Coordinates of C-alpha atoms and ligand atoms in Angstrom, one line a residue:
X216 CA -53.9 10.0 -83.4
X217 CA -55.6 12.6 -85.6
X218 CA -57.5 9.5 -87.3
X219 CA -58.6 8.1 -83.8
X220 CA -59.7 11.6 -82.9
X221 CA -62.0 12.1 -85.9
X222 CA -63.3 9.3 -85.8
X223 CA -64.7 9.2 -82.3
X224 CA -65.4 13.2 -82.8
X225 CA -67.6 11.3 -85.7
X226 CA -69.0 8.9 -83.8
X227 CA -69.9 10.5 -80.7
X228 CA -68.9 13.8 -80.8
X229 CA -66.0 13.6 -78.1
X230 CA -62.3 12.5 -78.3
X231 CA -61.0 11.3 -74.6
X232 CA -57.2 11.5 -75.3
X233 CA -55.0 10.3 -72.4
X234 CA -51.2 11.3 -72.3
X235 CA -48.1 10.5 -70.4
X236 CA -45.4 12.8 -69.3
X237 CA -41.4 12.4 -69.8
X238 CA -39.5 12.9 -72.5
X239 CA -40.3 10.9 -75.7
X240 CA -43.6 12.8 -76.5
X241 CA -42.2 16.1 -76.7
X242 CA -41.5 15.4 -80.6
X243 CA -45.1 14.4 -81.2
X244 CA -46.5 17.5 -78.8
X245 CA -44.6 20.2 -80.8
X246 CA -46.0 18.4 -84.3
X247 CA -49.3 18.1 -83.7
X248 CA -49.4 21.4 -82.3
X249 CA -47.5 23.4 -84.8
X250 CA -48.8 21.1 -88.4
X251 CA -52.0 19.2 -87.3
X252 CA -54.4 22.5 -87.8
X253 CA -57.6 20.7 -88.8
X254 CA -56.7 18.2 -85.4
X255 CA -60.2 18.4 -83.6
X256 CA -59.4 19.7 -80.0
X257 CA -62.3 21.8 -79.0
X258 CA -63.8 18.1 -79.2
X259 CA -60.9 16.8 -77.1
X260 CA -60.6 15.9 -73.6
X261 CA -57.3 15.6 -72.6
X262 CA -56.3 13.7 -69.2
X263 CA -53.5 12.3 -67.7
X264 CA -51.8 8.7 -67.7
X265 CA -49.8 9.9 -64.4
X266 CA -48.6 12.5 -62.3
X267 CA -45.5 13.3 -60.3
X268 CA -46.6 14.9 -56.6
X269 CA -45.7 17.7 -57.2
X270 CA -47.7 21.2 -57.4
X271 CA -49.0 21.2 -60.8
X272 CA -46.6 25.0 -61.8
X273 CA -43.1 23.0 -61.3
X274 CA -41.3 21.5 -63.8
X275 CA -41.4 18.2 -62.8
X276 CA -45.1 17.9 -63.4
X277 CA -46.5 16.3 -66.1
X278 CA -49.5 18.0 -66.9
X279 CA -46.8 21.3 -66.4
X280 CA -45.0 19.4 -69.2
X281 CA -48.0 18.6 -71.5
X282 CA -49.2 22.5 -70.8
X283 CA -45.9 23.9 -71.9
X284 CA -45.3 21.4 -75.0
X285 CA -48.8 21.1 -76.1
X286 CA -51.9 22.6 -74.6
X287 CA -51.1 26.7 -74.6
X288 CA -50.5 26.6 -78.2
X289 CA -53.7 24.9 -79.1
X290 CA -57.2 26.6 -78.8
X291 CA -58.4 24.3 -76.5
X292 CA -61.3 25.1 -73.4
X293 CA -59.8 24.6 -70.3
X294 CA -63.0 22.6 -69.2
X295 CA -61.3 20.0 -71.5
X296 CA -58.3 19.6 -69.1
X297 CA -58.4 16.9 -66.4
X298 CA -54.8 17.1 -64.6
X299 CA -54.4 14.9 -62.0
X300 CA -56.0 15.9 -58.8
X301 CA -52.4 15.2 -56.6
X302 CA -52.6 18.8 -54.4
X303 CA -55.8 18.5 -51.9
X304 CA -56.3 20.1 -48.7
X305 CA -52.5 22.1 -49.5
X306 CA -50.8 18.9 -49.2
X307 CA -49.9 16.3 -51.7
X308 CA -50.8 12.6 -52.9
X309 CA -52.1 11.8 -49.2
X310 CA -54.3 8.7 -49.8
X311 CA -57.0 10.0 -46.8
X312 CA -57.6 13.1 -49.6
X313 CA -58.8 10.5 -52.1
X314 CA -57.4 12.2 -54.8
X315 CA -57.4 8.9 -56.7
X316 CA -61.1 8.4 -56.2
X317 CA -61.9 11.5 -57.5
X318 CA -60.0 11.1 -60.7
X319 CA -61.3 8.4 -61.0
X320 CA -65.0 9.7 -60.7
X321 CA -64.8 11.9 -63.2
X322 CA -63.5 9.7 -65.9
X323 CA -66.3 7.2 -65.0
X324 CA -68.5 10.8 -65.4
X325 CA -67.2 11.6 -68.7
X326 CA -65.7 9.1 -70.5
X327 CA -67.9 6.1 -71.8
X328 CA -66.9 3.1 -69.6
X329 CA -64.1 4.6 -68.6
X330 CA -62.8 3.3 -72.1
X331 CA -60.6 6.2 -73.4
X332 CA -60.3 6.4 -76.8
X333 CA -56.1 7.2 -77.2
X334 CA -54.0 6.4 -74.3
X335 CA -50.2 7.1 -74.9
X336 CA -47.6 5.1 -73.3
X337 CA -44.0 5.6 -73.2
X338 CA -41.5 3.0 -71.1
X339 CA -38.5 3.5 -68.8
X340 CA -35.4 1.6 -68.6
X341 CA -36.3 -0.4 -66.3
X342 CA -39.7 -1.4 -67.8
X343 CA -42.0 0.6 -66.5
X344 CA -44.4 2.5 -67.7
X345 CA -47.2 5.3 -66.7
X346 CA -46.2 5.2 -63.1
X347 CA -46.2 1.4 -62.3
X348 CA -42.9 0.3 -61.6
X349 CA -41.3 -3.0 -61.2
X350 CA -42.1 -4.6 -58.1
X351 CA -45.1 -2.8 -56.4
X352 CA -48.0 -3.5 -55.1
X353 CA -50.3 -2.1 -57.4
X354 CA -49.5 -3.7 -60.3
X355 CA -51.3 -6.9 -59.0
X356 CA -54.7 -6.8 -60.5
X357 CA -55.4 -3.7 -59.5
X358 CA -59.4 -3.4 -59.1
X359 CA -59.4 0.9 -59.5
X360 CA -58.8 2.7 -62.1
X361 CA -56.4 5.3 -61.0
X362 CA -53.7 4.8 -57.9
X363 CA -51.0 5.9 -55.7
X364 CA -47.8 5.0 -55.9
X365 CA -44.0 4.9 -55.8
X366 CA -41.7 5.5 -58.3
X367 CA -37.8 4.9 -57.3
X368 CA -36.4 7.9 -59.1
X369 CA -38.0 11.3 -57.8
X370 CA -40.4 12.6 -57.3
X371 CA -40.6 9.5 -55.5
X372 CA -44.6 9.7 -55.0
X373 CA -46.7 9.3 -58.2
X374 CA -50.7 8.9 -59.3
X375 CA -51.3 6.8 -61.9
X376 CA -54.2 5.0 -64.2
X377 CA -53.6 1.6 -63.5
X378 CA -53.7 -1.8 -65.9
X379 CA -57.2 -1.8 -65.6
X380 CA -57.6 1.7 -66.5
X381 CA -55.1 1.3 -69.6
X382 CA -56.8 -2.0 -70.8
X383 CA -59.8 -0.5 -71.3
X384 CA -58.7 1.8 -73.9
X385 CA -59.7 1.4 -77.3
X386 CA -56.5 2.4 -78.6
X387 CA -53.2 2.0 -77.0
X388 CA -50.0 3.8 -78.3
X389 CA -46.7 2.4 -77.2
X390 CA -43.9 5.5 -78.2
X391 CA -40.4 4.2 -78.2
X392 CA -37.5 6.8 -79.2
X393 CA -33.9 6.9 -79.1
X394 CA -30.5 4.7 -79.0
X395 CA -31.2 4.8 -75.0
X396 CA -33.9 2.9 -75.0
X397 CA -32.1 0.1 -76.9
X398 CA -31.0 -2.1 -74.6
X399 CA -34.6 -1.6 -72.6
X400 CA -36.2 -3.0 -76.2
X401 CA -33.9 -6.0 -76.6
X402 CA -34.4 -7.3 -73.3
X403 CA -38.4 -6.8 -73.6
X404 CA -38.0 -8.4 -77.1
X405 CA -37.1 -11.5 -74.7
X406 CA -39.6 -11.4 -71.8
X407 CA -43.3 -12.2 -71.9
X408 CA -46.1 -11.5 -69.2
X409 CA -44.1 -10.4 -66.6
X410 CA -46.1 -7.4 -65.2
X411 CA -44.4 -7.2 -61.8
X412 CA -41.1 -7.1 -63.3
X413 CA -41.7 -5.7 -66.1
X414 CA -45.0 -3.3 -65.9
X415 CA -44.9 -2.5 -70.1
X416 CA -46.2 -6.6 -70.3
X417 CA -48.9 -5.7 -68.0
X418 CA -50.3 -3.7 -70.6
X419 CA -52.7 -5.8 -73.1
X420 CA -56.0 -3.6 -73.8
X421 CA -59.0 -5.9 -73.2
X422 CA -60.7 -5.2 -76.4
X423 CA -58.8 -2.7 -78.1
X424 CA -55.9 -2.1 -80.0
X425 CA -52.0 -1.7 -78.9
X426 CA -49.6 -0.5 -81.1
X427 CA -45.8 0.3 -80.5
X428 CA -44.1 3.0 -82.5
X429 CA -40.5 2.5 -81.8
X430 CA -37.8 4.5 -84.0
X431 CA -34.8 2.9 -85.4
X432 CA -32.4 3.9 -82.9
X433 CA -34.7 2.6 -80.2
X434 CA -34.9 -0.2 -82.3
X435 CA -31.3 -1.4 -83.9
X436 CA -29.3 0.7 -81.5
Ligands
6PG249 O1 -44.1 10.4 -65.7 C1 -43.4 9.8 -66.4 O2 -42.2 9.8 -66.4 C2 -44.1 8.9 -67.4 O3 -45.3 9.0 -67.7 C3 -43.3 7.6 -67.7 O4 -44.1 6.4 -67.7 C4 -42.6 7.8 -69.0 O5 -43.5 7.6 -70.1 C5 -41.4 6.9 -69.1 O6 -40.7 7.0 -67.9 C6 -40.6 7.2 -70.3 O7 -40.0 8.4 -70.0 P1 -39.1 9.2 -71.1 O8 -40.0 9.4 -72.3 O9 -38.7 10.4 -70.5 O10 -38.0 8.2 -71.5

């Protein structure tokens, strides 16, 4: 990641880093916050992969997650944060508020084609990953870039970039960790282009470059 960032930092002067909430990144947030020291981040724009509805101070946010983990230890300007816009009007993730839209607009504002530069993934059990899950609507070719929808664990009402938004990255980074997510690996080992059912094959960047890290207990169980 520190690689990707100082190159684009070298290139253009800007690193647009997307991240995902849940568990698995918490390992990487604590590392590159407490070894990574020359890591570029008053160059970085971080944004979100998805959000849970919820106000953006509870726990089960994500960008609450990625603050606490990562951000407040970093010396970062807060006009480099883009958490997901899901409170509007003091109500939350209602599709008349357009709070997709206007995430939306202001990665087509800031980021070059709407091409992030680092986008990291991480999968569920049942194959999803960012906040598509099996079975909905929105993971048929999706024309915007960011969406509502609906997870079936809560909170039950998510925003999310969708395929297209995640194809366009230049770099997608597929983390894997833990003897839990064995079983998940094996069976995706065996399945091919199956977005609806299982969202993680919906994700195949356009031009740039995927790669899964996936730790040997993910990995040999
Ligand atoms: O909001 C979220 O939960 C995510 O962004 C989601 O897509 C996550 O990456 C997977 O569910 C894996 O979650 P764990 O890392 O907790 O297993």
């Amino acid at each position: 990641m520190q690689e990707a960032a100082e190159a684009a930092v070298r290139e253009g002067g800007v690193f647009h880093l997307a991240l995902s909430g849940g568990a698995t990144p918490l390992a990487l947030f604590h590392r590159l916050s407490s070894y990574h020291f020359s890591f570029p981040w008053r160059e970085t724009h971080v944004w979100m992969v998805d959000e849970r509805c919820v106000p953006l101070d509870q726990p089960d946010s994500n960008f609450h997650t990625v603050h606490e983990h990562l951000l407040r230890h970093l010396r970062i300007p807060y006009y480099n944060l883009h958490p997901m816009p899901v409170q509007i009007n003091q109500r939350l993730c209602v599709e008349e508020d357009g709070g997709a839209l206007l995430y939306e607009k202001e990665v087509a504002k800031l980021v070059n084609g709407s091409s992030f530069h680092f986008v990291l993934l991480g999968v569920g059990y049942d194959g999803h990953t960012a906040s598509l899950f099996p079975g909905s609507k929105e993971n048929a070719k999706d024309e915007s870039l960011v969406a509502l929808t609906e997870s079936p664990n809560k909170p039950h009402q998510r925003m999310s970039l969708t395929f297209r938004a995640i194809n366009r990255a230049q770099r997608v980074a597929l983390l894997v960790m833990g003897r839990g997510k064995h079983e998940t690996i094996t069976q995706l080992s065996r399945v091919k282009d199956q977005p609806h059912k299982w969202p993680i094959t919906g994700v195949k960047p356009a031009s740039g470059r995927l790669v899964w890290y996936i730790d040997n207990e993910a990995l040999l169980g």
